CSV table of C-alpha atoms in Angstrom, one decimal:
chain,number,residue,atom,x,y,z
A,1,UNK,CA,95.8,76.6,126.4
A,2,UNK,CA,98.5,74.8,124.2
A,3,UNK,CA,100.1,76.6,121.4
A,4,UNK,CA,99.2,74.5,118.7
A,5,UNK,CA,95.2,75.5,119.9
A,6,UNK,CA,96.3,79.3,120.0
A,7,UNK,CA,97.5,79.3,116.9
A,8,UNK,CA,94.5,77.3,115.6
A,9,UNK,CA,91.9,80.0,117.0
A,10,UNK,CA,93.9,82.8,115.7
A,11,UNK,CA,94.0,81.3,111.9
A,12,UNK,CA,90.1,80.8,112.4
A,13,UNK,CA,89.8,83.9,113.4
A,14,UNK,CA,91.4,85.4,110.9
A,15,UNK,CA,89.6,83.6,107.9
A,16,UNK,CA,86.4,84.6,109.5
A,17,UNK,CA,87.1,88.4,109.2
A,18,UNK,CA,88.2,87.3,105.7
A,19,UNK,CA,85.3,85.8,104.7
A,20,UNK,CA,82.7,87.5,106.5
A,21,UNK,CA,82.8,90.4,103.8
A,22,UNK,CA,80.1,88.9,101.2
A,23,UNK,CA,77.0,87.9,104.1
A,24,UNK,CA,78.0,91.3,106.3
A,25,UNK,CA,77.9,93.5,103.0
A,26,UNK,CA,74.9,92.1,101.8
A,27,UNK,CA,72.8,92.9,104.3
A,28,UNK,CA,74.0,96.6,104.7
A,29,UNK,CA,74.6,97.6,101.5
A,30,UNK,CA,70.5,97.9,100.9
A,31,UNK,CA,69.7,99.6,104.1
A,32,UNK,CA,72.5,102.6,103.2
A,33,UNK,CA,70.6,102.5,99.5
A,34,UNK,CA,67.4,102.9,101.7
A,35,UNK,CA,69.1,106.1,103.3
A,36,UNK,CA,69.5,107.5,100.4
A,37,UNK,CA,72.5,106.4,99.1
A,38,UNK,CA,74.2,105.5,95.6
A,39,UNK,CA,74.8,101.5,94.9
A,40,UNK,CA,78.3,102.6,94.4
A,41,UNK,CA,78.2,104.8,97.9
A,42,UNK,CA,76.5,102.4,99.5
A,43,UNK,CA,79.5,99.3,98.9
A,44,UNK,CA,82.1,101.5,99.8
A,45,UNK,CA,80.9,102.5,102.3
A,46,UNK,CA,79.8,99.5,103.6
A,47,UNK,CA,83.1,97.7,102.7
A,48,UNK,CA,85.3,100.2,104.3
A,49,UNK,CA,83.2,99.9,107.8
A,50,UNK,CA,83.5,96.2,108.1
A,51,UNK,CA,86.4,96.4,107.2
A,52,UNK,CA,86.9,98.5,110.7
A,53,UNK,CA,84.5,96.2,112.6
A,54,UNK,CA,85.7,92.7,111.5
A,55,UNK,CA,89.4,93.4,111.6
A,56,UNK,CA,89.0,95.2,114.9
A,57,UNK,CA,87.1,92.5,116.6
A,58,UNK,CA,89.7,90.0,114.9
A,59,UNK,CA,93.1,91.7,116.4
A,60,UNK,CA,91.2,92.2,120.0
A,61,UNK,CA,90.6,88.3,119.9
A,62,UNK,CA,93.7,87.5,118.4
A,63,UNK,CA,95.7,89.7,121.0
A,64,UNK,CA,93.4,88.2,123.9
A,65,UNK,CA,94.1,84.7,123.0
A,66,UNK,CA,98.3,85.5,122.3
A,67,UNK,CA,98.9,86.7,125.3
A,68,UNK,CA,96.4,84.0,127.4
A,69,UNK,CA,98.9,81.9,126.4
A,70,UNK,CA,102.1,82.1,128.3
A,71,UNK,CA,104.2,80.2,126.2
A,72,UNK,CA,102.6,81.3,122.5
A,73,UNK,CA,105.7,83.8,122.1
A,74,UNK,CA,108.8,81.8,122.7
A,75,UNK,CA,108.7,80.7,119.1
A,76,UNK,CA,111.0,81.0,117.3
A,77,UNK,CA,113.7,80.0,119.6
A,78,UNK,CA,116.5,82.2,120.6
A,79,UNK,CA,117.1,85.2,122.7
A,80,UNK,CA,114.9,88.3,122.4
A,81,UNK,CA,116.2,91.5,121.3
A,82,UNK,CA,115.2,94.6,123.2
A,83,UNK,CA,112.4,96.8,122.9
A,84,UNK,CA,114.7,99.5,121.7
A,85,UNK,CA,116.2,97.5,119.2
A,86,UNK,CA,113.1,95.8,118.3
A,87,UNK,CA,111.4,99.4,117.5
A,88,UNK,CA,114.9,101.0,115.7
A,89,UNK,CA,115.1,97.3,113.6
A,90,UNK,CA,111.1,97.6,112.8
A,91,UNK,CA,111.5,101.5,111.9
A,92,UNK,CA,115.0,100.8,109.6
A,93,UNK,CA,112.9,97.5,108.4
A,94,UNK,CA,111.0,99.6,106.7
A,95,UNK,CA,113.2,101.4,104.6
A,96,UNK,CA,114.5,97.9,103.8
A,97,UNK,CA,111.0,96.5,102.7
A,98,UNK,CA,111.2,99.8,100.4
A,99,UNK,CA,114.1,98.8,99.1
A,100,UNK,CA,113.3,95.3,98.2
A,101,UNK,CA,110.0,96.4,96.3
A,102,UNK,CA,111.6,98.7,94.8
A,103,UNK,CA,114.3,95.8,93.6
A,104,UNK,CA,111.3,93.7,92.7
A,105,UNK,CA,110.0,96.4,90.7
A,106,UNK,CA,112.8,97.1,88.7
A,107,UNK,CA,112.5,92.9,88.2
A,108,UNK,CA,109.4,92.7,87.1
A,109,UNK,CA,109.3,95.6,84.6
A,110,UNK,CA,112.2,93.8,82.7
A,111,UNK,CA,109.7,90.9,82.4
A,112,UNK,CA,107.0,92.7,80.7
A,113,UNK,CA,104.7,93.4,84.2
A,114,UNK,CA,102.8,97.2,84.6
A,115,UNK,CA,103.5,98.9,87.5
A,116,UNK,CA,100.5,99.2,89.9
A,117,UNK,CA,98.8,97.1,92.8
A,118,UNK,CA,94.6,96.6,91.7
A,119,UNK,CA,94.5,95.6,95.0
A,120,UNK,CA,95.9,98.5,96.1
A,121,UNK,CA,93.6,100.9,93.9
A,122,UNK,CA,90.7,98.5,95.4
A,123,UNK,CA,91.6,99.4,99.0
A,124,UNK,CA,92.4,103.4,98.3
A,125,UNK,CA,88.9,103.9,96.6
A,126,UNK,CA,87.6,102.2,99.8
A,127,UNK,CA,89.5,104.2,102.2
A,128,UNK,CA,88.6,107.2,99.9
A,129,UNK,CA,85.0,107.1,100.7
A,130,UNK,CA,85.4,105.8,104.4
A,131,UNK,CA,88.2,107.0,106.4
A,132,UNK,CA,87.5,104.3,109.3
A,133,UNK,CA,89.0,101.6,106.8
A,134,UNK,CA,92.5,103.5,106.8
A,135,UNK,CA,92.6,103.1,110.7
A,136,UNK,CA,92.1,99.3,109.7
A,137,UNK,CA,94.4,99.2,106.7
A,138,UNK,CA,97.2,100.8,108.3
A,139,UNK,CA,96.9,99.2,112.4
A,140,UNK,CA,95.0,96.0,112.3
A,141,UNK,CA,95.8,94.5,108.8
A,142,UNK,CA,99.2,94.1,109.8
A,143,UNK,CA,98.7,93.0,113.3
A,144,UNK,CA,96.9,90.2,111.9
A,145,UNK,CA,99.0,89.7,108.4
A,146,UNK,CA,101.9,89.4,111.2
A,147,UNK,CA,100.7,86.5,113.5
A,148,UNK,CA,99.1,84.5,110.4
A,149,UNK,CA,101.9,84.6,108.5
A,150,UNK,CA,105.1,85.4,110.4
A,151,UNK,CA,104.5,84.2,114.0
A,152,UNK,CA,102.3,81.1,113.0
A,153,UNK,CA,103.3,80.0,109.2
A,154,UNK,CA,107.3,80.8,109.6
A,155,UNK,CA,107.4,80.5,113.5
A,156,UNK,CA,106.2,76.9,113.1
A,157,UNK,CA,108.7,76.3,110.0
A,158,UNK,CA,111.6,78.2,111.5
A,159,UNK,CA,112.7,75.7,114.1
A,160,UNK,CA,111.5,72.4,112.8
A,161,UNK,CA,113.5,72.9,108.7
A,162,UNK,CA,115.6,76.5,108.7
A,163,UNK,CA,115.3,80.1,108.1
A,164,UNK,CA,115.6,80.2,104.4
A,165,UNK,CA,112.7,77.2,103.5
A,166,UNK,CA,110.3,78.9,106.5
A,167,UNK,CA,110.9,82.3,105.2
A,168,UNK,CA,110.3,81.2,101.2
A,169,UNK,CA,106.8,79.4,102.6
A,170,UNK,CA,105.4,81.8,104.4
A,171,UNK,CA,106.2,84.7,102.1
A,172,UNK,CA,104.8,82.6,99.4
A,173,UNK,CA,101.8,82.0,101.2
A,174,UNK,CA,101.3,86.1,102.0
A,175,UNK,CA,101.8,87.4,98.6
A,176,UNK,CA,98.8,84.4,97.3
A,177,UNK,CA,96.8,85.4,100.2
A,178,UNK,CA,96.5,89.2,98.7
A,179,UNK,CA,95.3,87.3,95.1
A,180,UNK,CA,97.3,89.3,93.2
A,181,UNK,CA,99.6,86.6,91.1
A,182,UNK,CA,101.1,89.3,88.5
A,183,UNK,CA,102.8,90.8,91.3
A,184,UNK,CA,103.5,88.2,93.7
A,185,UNK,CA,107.2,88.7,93.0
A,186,UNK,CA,106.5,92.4,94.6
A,187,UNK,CA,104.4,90.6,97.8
A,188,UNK,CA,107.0,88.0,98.3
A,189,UNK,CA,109.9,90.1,98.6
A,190,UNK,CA,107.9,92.2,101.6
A,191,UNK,CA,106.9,89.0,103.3
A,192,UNK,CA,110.3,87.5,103.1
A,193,UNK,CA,112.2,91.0,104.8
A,194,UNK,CA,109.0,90.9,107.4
A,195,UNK,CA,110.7,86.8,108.2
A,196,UNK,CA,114.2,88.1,108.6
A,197,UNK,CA,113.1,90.8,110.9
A,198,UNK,CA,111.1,88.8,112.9
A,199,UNK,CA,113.9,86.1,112.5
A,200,UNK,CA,116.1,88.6,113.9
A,201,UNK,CA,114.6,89.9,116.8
A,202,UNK,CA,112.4,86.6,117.9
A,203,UNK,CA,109.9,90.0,118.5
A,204,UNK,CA,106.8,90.0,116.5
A,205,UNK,CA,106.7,93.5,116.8
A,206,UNK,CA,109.4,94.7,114.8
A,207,UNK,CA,107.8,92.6,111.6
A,208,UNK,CA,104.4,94.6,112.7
A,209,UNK,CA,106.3,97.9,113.3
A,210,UNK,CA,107.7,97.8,110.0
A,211,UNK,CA,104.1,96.2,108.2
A,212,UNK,CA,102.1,99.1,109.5
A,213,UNK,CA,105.0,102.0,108.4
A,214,UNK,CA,104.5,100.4,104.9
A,215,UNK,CA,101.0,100.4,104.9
A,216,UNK,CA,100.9,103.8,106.1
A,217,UNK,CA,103.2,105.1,103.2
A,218,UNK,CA,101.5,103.4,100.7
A,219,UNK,CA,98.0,104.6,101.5
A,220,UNK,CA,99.1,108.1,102.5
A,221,UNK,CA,100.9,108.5,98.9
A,222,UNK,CA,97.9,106.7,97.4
A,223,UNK,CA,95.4,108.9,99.0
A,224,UNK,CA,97.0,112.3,98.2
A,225,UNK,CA,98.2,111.4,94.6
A,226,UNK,CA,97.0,114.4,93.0
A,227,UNK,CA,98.8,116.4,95.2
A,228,UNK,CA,102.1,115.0,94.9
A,229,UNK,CA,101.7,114.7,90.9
A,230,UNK,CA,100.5,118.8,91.0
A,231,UNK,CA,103.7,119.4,93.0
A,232,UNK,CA,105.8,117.5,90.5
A,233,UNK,CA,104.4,119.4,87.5
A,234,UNK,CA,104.7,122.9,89.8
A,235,UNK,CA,109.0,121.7,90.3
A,236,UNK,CA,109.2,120.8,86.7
A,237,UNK,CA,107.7,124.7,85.6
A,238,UNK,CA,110.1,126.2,87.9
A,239,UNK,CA,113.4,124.2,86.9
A,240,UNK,CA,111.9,124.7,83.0
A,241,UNK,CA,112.4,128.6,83.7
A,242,UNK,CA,115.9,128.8,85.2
């Protein structure tokens, strides 16, 4: 199988897992409100299952066809790091896509743009109601986020222009893919430090290493909000006494 076809199935692949939401959730959605459950129960729950199901058949088939192909991972060029520095640089990558959000933040609160992800939010309330979408959210988003947008968008880039114009695309083209323009300063910035990871090991898994750590954060924070903000208050009571 030639690469340019591997990479071809994989982006199909992808898009149909994107777009197969609408027709799936359609025809589900009224046989959970026949069980006896809410509308609003019913989409959630709906949405965060196929969520599971689609991404999950997508990274089987995506991994299937990757490593059919003998030759699919010598892009970009250059030696490969080892697998102990590829899982130290994807674990320290992490703390650096932190960073970087945190920097684009800061950047675009001096422009006048709230704080806080709707996509995000969309995906918590999901995950909320059905745990199975966290599994997806946190393990197969990223394994699929990676190959679409690192290994095929800036792999194919890297070693036909340079790193800087294959890293600007194909970060550009992950933060419109989550349709969230306000912040796509905040998506870019995690996107582009995904690139130079990948960049820097030629291993796709320290860019997926450091994608799923992220995810994870995020959705653990997200999910146990109260909790933290509770805690907050409880410190600020103590350090209001002494």
């Amino acid at each position: 199988m030639k690469k340019r076809h591997t990479s071809l199935w994989i982006f199909l692949i992808y898009a149909a897992a994107q777009l197969s939401g609408k027709p799936a959730l359609d025809l589900i959605i009224p046989r959970l409100i026949d069980a006896g459950r809410s509308e609003q129960e019913a989409a959630l729950l709906a949405a965060g299952w196929w969520i599971f199901i689609s991404f999950g058949i997508a990274v089987a088939a995506t991994l299937w066809l990757a490593y059919s192909d003998k030759m699919y991972f010598r892009t970009p060029k250059g030696p490969k790091s080892s697998i102990g520095i590829t899982v130290l640089l994807g674990i320290a990558g992490f703390f650096l896509v932190l960073f970087g959000q945190g920097l684009a933040g800061v950047i675009e609160k001096a422009i006048g743009i709230e704080a806080g992800s709707q996509n995000t939010a969309a995906l918590v309330t999901v995950a909320d109601m059905a745990p199975a979408a966290i599994f997806a959210i946190v393990f197969f988003a990223p394994i699929l986020e990676e190959f679409i947008f690192r290994r095929i968008v800036f792999g194919t880039l890297v070693d036909r222009t340079n790193f800087f114009v294959a890293a600007a695309v194909s970060s550009l083209a992950f933060a419109a893919m989550h349709m969230e323009f306000t912040h796509i300063l905040l998506y870019a910035a995690s996107g582009f430090i995904f690139a130079f990871l990948y960049h820097r090991t030629k291993r796709l898994l320290t860019s997926i290493i450091a994608h799923m750590m992220l995810n994870g954060f995020v959705m653990t924070v997200q999910l146990n909000m109260d909790k933290i903000e509770e805690f907050i208050r409880q410190m600020e009571r103590i350090a209001n006494i002494q």
